[in-house]
Coordinates of C-alpha atoms and ligand atoms in Angstrom, one line a residue:
M6 CA 18.5 46.4 -19.2
K7 CA 19.9 49.2 -21.3
Q8 CA 19.4 49.2 -25.0
M9 CA 22.2 46.8 -26.1
K10 CA 24.4 47.4 -29.0
R11 CA 23.9 45.1 -31.9
E12 CA 27.2 43.3 -31.5
D13 CA 26.5 42.9 -27.8
E14 CA 23.2 41.3 -28.6
L15 CA 24.8 38.9 -31.0
F16 CA 27.4 38.0 -28.5
L17 CA 24.7 37.4 -25.8
T18 CA 22.7 35.2 -28.2
K19 CA 25.7 33.2 -29.2
R20 CA 26.9 32.7 -25.6
I21 CA 23.5 31.6 -24.5
A22 CA 23.2 29.2 -27.5
E23 CA 26.6 27.7 -26.7
L24 CA 25.7 27.2 -23.1
L25 CA 22.3 25.7 -23.8
N26 CA 23.8 23.3 -26.3
R27 CA 26.1 21.9 -23.7
E28 CA 23.6 21.3 -20.9
T29 CA 22.0 17.9 -20.4
H30 CA 20.3 18.4 -17.0
M31 CA 17.2 20.5 -16.7
E32 CA 17.9 22.1 -13.3
S33 CA 21.4 23.0 -14.2
M34 CA 20.4 24.3 -17.6
L35 CA 17.8 26.7 -16.2
Q36 CA 20.1 27.9 -13.5
K37 CA 23.1 28.5 -15.7
V38 CA 21.2 30.2 -18.5
L39 CA 19.7 32.6 -16.0
E40 CA 23.1 33.4 -14.5
A41 CA 24.6 33.9 -17.9
M42 CA 21.8 36.3 -18.9
L43 CA 22.4 38.4 -15.8
E44 CA 26.1 38.4 -16.4
L45 CA 25.9 39.4 -20.0
T46 CA 23.2 42.1 -19.6
D47 CA 22.7 44.8 -17.0
L48 CA 19.8 42.9 -15.5
Q49 CA 20.1 42.6 -11.7
T50 CA 18.0 39.6 -10.8
G51 CA 15.8 36.9 -12.3
W52 CA 13.8 33.8 -11.4
M53 CA 12.0 31.1 -13.3
F54 CA 8.9 29.1 -12.5
L55 CA 8.0 25.8 -14.1
L56 CA 4.3 25.2 -14.4
G57 CA 2.6 22.0 -13.3
E58 CA -0.9 20.7 -13.4
N59 CA -3.8 22.5 -11.6
K60 CA -2.0 25.8 -11.1
A61 CA 0.9 24.1 -9.4
Y62 CA 4.3 25.6 -10.0
T63 CA 7.9 25.3 -8.8
L64 CA 10.6 27.8 -8.5
A65 CA 13.1 26.2 -10.9
A66 CA 15.9 28.8 -10.8
H67 CA 16.8 32.1 -9.2
A68 CA 19.8 34.3 -9.2
R69 CA 20.8 37.4 -7.2
L70 CA 17.4 37.7 -5.6
P71 CA 17.1 40.8 -3.3
E72 CA 17.0 40.0 0.4
A73 CA 13.3 40.7 0.5
L74 CA 12.5 38.0 -2.1
A75 CA 15.1 35.5 -0.9
Y76 CA 13.6 35.8 2.6
D77 CA 13.2 32.5 4.5
H78 CA 15.0 30.3 1.9
C79 CA 12.7 31.7 -0.8
Y80 CA 9.7 30.3 1.0
H81 CA 7.4 33.1 -0.4
M82 CA 8.7 32.5 -3.9
C83 CA 7.5 28.9 -3.8
E84 CA 4.0 29.4 -2.5
G85 CA 0.9 31.6 -3.1
G86 CA -0.2 33.1 -6.3
C87 CA 0.8 36.2 -8.2
R88 CA -0.3 38.2 -11.2
C89 CA 2.2 36.7 -13.7
L90 CA 1.2 33.1 -12.8
D91 CA -2.4 34.1 -13.0
L92 CA -1.9 35.4 -16.5
C93 CA -0.2 32.1 -17.4
G94 CA -3.1 30.1 -15.9
E95 CA -5.6 32.2 -17.9
G96 CA -3.6 31.6 -21.1
R97 CA -3.1 35.3 -21.4
L98 CA 0.7 35.4 -21.3
K99 CA 1.6 35.1 -24.9
K100 CA 4.6 37.3 -25.1
A101 CA 7.0 39.2 -22.9
I102 CA 5.3 41.9 -20.8
N103 CA 6.0 44.4 -18.1
I104 CA 4.5 43.6 -14.7
I105 CA 3.9 46.8 -12.9
E106 CA 2.4 45.3 -9.8
C107 CA 4.1 42.2 -8.4
Q108 CA 2.3 40.8 -5.4
R109 CA 5.4 39.0 -4.2
I110 CA 7.4 42.2 -4.0
D111 CA 4.6 44.2 -2.6
E112 CA 4.0 41.6 0.1
A113 CA 7.7 41.4 0.9
I114 CA 7.7 45.2 1.4
Q115 CA 4.6 45.2 3.6
Q116 CA 5.8 42.3 5.7
G117 CA 9.2 43.9 6.1
R118 CA 11.1 41.0 4.8
G119 CA 14.2 43.0 4.0
D120 CA 15.8 45.1 1.3
T121 CA 14.2 45.0 -2.1
E122 CA 17.4 46.5 -3.6
G123 CA 15.3 48.8 -5.7
I124 CA 13.4 46.0 -7.4
I125 CA 9.7 46.9 -7.7
Y126 CA 8.7 45.9 -11.2
H127 CA 9.8 43.1 -13.5
A128 CA 9.3 41.7 -16.9
S129 CA 7.6 38.3 -17.4
V130 CA 8.5 36.2 -20.3
P131 CA 6.6 33.0 -21.2
L132 CA 8.7 29.9 -21.7
K133 CA 7.2 27.7 -24.4
T134 CA 7.9 24.8 -26.6
G135 CA 5.8 25.1 -29.7
D136 CA 2.4 26.3 -28.3
H137 CA 2.9 24.7 -25.0
L138 CA 3.6 27.1 -22.1
F139 CA 5.8 25.3 -19.6
G140 CA 7.2 28.1 -17.5
L141 CA 7.9 31.7 -16.8
L142 CA 11.0 33.8 -16.8
N143 CA 11.0 36.9 -14.7
V144 CA 13.8 39.5 -14.7
A145 CA 14.3 42.8 -13.1
S146 CA 16.6 45.7 -12.5
P147 CA 16.7 48.3 -9.7
H148 CA 14.1 51.1 -10.2
K149 CA 13.4 49.9 -13.7
R150 CA 9.7 50.4 -14.4
K151 CA 9.5 49.5 -18.0
F152 CA 11.3 47.3 -20.5
S153 CA 11.3 48.7 -24.0
K154 CA 9.8 46.8 -27.0
D155 CA 13.4 45.9 -28.1
E156 CA 14.4 44.6 -24.7
L157 CA 11.2 42.5 -24.5
H158 CA 12.0 41.1 -28.0
L159 CA 15.5 40.2 -26.9
L160 CA 14.1 38.4 -23.8
E161 CA 11.7 36.6 -26.0
A162 CA 14.5 35.4 -28.2
M163 CA 16.3 34.1 -25.1
A164 CA 13.1 32.4 -23.9
L165 CA 12.7 30.7 -27.3
Q166 CA 16.2 29.3 -27.0
I167 CA 15.5 28.1 -23.5
G168 CA 12.3 26.4 -24.8
T169 CA 14.3 24.4 -27.4
A170 CA 16.8 23.2 -24.8
Y171 CA 14.0 22.4 -22.4
E172 CA 12.3 20.2 -25.0
R173 CA 15.6 18.5 -26.0
I174 CA 16.4 17.7 -22.4
R175 CA 12.9 16.6 -21.6
L176 CA 12.9 14.1 -24.5
A177 CA 16.3 12.8 -23.4
E178 CA 15.0 12.3 -19.9
R179 CA 11.9 10.6 -21.0
E180 CA 14.0 8.2 -23.2
R181 CA 16.2 7.5 -20.2
A182 CA 13.1 6.8 -18.1
M183 CA 11.9 4.4 -20.7
E184 CA 15.3 2.6 -20.7
I185 CA 15.2 2.3 -17.0
M186 CA 11.7 0.9 -17.2
E187 CA 12.7 -1.7 -19.8
E188 CA 15.8 -2.6 -17.7
R189 CA 13.6 -3.1 -14.6
N190 CA 11.2 -5.3 -16.6
R191 CA 14.1 -7.3 -18.0
L192 CA 15.5 -7.8 -14.5
A193 CA 12.2 -8.9 -13.2
R194 CA 11.9 -11.4 -16.0
D195 CA 15.4 -12.7 -15.5
L196 CA 14.9 -13.1 -11.8
H197 CA 11.6 -14.9 -12.4
D198 CA 13.1 -17.2 -15.0
S199 CA 16.3 -18.1 -13.1
V200 CA 16.4 -17.6 -9.4
N201 CA 12.7 -18.2 -8.9
Q202 CA 12.8 -21.5 -10.8
H203 CA 15.9 -22.7 -8.8
L204 CA 14.2 -21.9 -5.5
F205 CA 11.2 -23.8 -6.7
S206 CA 13.4 -26.8 -7.5
I207 CA 15.1 -26.7 -4.1
M208 CA 11.7 -26.6 -2.4
Y209 CA 10.5 -29.7 -4.2
T210 CA 13.8 -31.6 -4.1
A211 CA 13.9 -31.1 -0.3
N212 CA 10.4 -32.6 0.0
G213 CA 11.2 -35.4 -2.4
T214 CA 14.5 -36.3 -0.6
K215 CA 12.6 -36.8 2.6
G216 CA 11.2 -40.0 1.2
L217 CA 14.8 -41.3 0.8
T218 CA 15.7 -41.3 4.4
A219 CA 14.4 -42.8 7.7
E220 CA 16.5 -40.4 9.8
D221 CA 14.3 -38.0 11.8
K222 CA 17.1 -35.5 12.1
V223 CA 17.7 -35.4 8.4
K224 CA 13.9 -35.2 7.8
A225 CA 13.8 -32.2 10.1
Q226 CA 16.6 -30.5 8.2
L227 CA 14.9 -31.2 4.9
D228 CA 11.7 -29.6 6.3
R229 CA 13.8 -26.6 7.2
I230 CA 15.2 -26.3 3.7
H231 CA 11.7 -26.7 2.3
E232 CA 10.4 -23.9 4.6
L233 CA 13.3 -21.6 3.9
S234 CA 13.1 -21.9 0.2
R235 CA 9.3 -21.4 0.4
E236 CA 9.9 -18.1 2.3
A237 CA 12.6 -17.0 -0.1
L238 CA 10.2 -17.7 -3.0
T239 CA 7.5 -15.5 -1.5
E240 CA 9.9 -12.7 -1.0
M241 CA 11.4 -13.1 -4.4
K242 CA 7.9 -12.9 -5.9
A243 CA 7.2 -9.7 -4.1
L244 CA 10.5 -8.3 -5.3
I245 CA 9.7 -9.2 -8.9
W246 CA 6.3 -7.5 -8.7
Q247 CA 7.9 -4.4 -7.3
L248 CA 10.3 -4.3 -10.1
R249 CA 7.7 -4.6 -12.8
T250 CA 6.5 -1.3 -14.0
E251 CA 3.5 -2.0 -16.1
H252 CA 1.0 -0.7 -13.6
I253 CA 2.8 2.6 -13.0
S254 CA 0.4 4.5 -15.3
E255 CA -2.7 3.5 -13.4
G256 CA -4.2 5.3 -10.4
L257 CA -3.1 4.6 -6.9
E258 CA -6.2 2.6 -6.0
A259 CA -5.8 0.3 -9.0
R260 CA -2.2 -0.2 -8.1
F261 CA -2.9 -0.9 -4.4
N262 CA -5.5 -3.4 -5.3
W263 CA -3.3 -5.1 -7.9
Y264 CA -0.5 -5.5 -5.4
A265 CA -2.7 -6.7 -2.6
H266 CA -4.1 -9.3 -5.0
K267 CA -0.5 -10.4 -5.8
L268 CA 0.4 -10.7 -2.2
E269 CA -3.0 -12.4 -1.4
L270 CA -3.9 -9.7 1.1
R271 CA -7.4 -8.6 1.8
V272 CA -7.3 -4.8 1.4
S273 CA -9.9 -2.1 1.3
C274 CA -9.0 1.3 -0.1
A275 CA -10.4 4.8 0.5
I276 CA -8.4 6.9 -1.9
T277 CA -9.1 10.6 -2.6
K278 CA -10.0 11.4 -6.2
E279 CA -8.1 14.7 -6.1
P280 CA -4.9 14.8 -8.2
L281 CA -1.8 14.4 -6.0
G282 CA 0.9 15.0 -8.5
E283 CA 3.2 12.4 -10.0
S284 CA 6.1 12.6 -7.5
V285 CA 3.8 12.3 -4.5
E286 CA 1.9 9.4 -6.1
A287 CA 5.2 7.6 -6.9
V288 CA 6.4 7.9 -3.3
L289 CA 3.1 6.9 -1.7
W290 CA 3.0 3.9 -4.0
K291 CA 6.4 2.7 -2.9
I292 CA 5.7 3.3 0.8
A293 CA 2.4 1.5 0.6
Q294 CA 4.1 -1.4 -1.2
E295 CA 6.7 -1.7 1.6
A296 CA 4.0 -1.5 4.2
M297 CA 2.0 -4.3 2.4
N298 CA 5.2 -6.4 2.2
N299 CA 5.6 -6.1 6.0
I300 CA 2.0 -7.0 6.5
K301 CA 2.4 -10.1 4.4
K302 CA 5.7 -11.0 6.0
H303 CA 5.1 -10.3 9.7
A304 CA 1.5 -9.4 10.5
S305 CA -0.7 -12.4 9.8
S306 CA -3.6 -10.0 9.5
T307 CA -7.0 -10.7 8.0
Q308 CA -7.8 -7.1 7.0
T309 CA -5.8 -4.2 5.8
T310 CA -7.1 -0.7 5.1
I311 CA -5.3 1.9 3.0
I312 CA -6.4 5.5 3.2
V313 CA -5.1 8.4 1.1
E314 CA -6.7 11.8 1.8
K315 CA -6.0 15.5 1.3
K316 CA -6.4 17.5 4.4
E317 CA -5.8 21.2 4.3
K318 CA -2.1 21.5 3.3
N319 CA -1.2 17.8 3.6
I320 CA -1.6 14.6 1.9
I321 CA -1.9 11.7 4.3
L322 CA -1.4 8.0 3.6
E323 CA -2.4 5.4 6.2
V324 CA -1.9 1.7 6.0
I325 CA -3.6 -0.1 8.9
D326 CA -3.6 -3.8 9.6
N327 CA -5.3 -5.9 12.3
G328 CA -2.4 -8.3 12.6
T329 CA 0.0 -9.4 15.4
G330 CA 1.5 -5.9 15.8
F331 CA 4.9 -5.5 17.4
S332 CA 6.6 -3.4 20.0
V333 CA 8.0 -0.4 18.1
E334 CA 10.7 0.3 20.8
E335 CA 12.0 -3.1 20.7
V336 CA 12.3 -3.7 17.0
D337 CA 15.3 -2.8 15.0
Q338 CA 14.4 0.6 13.5
T339 CA 17.3 0.6 11.2
G340 CA 15.9 -2.3 9.2
F341 CA 15.8 -1.7 5.4
G342 CA 12.0 -1.5 5.1
L343 CA 11.2 1.0 7.8
T344 CA 14.2 3.1 6.9
S345 CA 13.3 3.3 3.3
M346 CA 9.8 4.3 4.1
K347 CA 11.1 7.1 6.3
E348 CA 13.6 8.2 3.7
R349 CA 11.0 8.3 1.0
A350 CA 8.7 10.4 3.1
R351 CA 11.5 12.8 3.9
L352 CA 12.3 13.2 0.1
L353 CA 9.0 15.1 0.0
D354 CA 9.7 16.9 3.2
G355 CA 7.1 14.7 4.8
S356 CA 6.9 12.7 8.1
F357 CA 6.6 9.0 8.8
A358 CA 5.1 7.4 11.9
I359 CA 4.4 3.8 12.8
V360 CA 2.1 2.9 15.7
S361 CA 1.9 -0.6 16.8
A362 CA 1.6 -2.9 19.8
P363 CA 1.6 -6.6 20.1
G364 CA -1.9 -7.9 19.6
V365 CA -3.5 -4.7 18.3
G366 CA -2.2 -4.4 14.7
T367 CA -0.1 -1.8 13.1
Q368 CA -0.7 1.6 11.6
V369 CA 1.7 3.3 9.2
K370 CA 1.1 7.0 8.6
V371 CA 2.8 9.3 6.2
T372 CA 2.1 13.0 5.9
V373 CA 3.5 15.0 3.1
P374 CA 2.9 18.7 2.5
V375 CA 1.1 19.8 -0.7
K376 CA 3.6 21.8 -2.7
G377 CA 3.3 24.7 -5.0
E378 CA -0.5 25.0 -5.0
E379 CA -2.4 28.1 -4.6
Ligands
ADP448 N1 2.7 -4.6 9.8 C1 3.6 -5.2 10.7 N2 3.2 -6.2 11.5 C2 4.0 -6.7 12.4 N3 5.3 -6.4 12.5 C3 5.8 -5.5 11.7 C4 5.0 -4.9 10.7 N4 5.8 -4.0 10.0 C5 7.0 -4.1 10.6 N5 7.1 -5.0 11.5 C6 8.2 -5.4 12.4 O1 9.2 -4.4 12.1 C7 10.4 -5.0 11.7 C8 11.2 -4.1 10.8 O2 10.6 -4.0 9.5 P1 11.5 -3.8 8.2 O3 12.3 -2.6 8.5 O4 10.5 -3.7 7.1 O5 12.4 -5.0 8.1 P2 12.1 -6.5 7.6 O6 10.7 -6.5 7.0 O7 13.1 -6.8 6.6 O8 12.2 -7.4 8.8 C9 10.0 -6.3 11.2 O9 11.0 -7.3 11.3 C10 8.8 -6.7 12.0 O10 9.3 -7.3 13.2
MG449 MG1 10.1 -5.2 5.5

């Protein structure tokens, strides 16, 4: 980045402010602001990390990465540690600095991952809202060793603007999530108050009507109505509990136990105490719920075991029942329950397997890779 003229700096600041002001989605905001910065300066490339808990991070945006860094769909940008992230972790990245040894670049050169296009050094700029460090912006130009004080100041000014937009979008997203939660709770309440009550009435009316007829055939039909509405009621209840969100903030074990209790299943849990990250927990929770629904509905089991463990680079969920089991080849694999479990696992680049045979019970196993951890 050459020393910019004052009017160019003003133009850059204004353009960035305009862009940030328009954006309402986090990913798109980060990507576009990065691209605009490269376009309006003579910077060659840039990338942004968002920081998570426990040294986790994600590559949130990147633009014009040299071949060596983009290698293998940016795999090496998304895993492993590096100096700038270490500095963040130690709370030592307080302002924009020059990074003269970048492990990612060095490693890419050593491993021969392709052309670095002259990129060897970069500047690292902390992304903050108030005092909270939420990410990191890295920028570089070919053969540029050192960014001057003024250049670093300008980058800091950009980072401050990004921080403000980040906070605004984050708050809007949180508000939206709250609205969705309220909506789900409202739907659950409505279903409970209307449909559920009707099903209940049908069930009892069918029973009551039996006393008004001597016809065996009619009695049998009324029994059928009674049975069907009882089943519908059970499914409806499960649906309502799934919609309700009040237990979302609790740990997985508490949620599993709560849901098992609701379904009247006897469940024992062995859940790792290690943090798994919000998105992984949310997915495992949904999959386990569906697995428990199936056990309630199909398995007639007396004992269910739920295991969540972290093994090397994977998080594994197992839901095992000792019920009737079924022949996996013969059953419709396109059913909603099994499909949604598979899709949810795939969302996290994970795998889903179901092992079952008549008479021996069923085992659902989901494996998802641990992401962005050192
Ligand atoms: N734990 C289980 N025990 C016995 N059978 C099961 C179990 N889980 C799934 N199944 C069988 O797999 C089928 C497909 O499941 P799913 O896709 O959830 O559809 P649904 O529950 O709506 O029938 C079920 O109909 C049932 O025959
Ligand atoms: Mg099902």
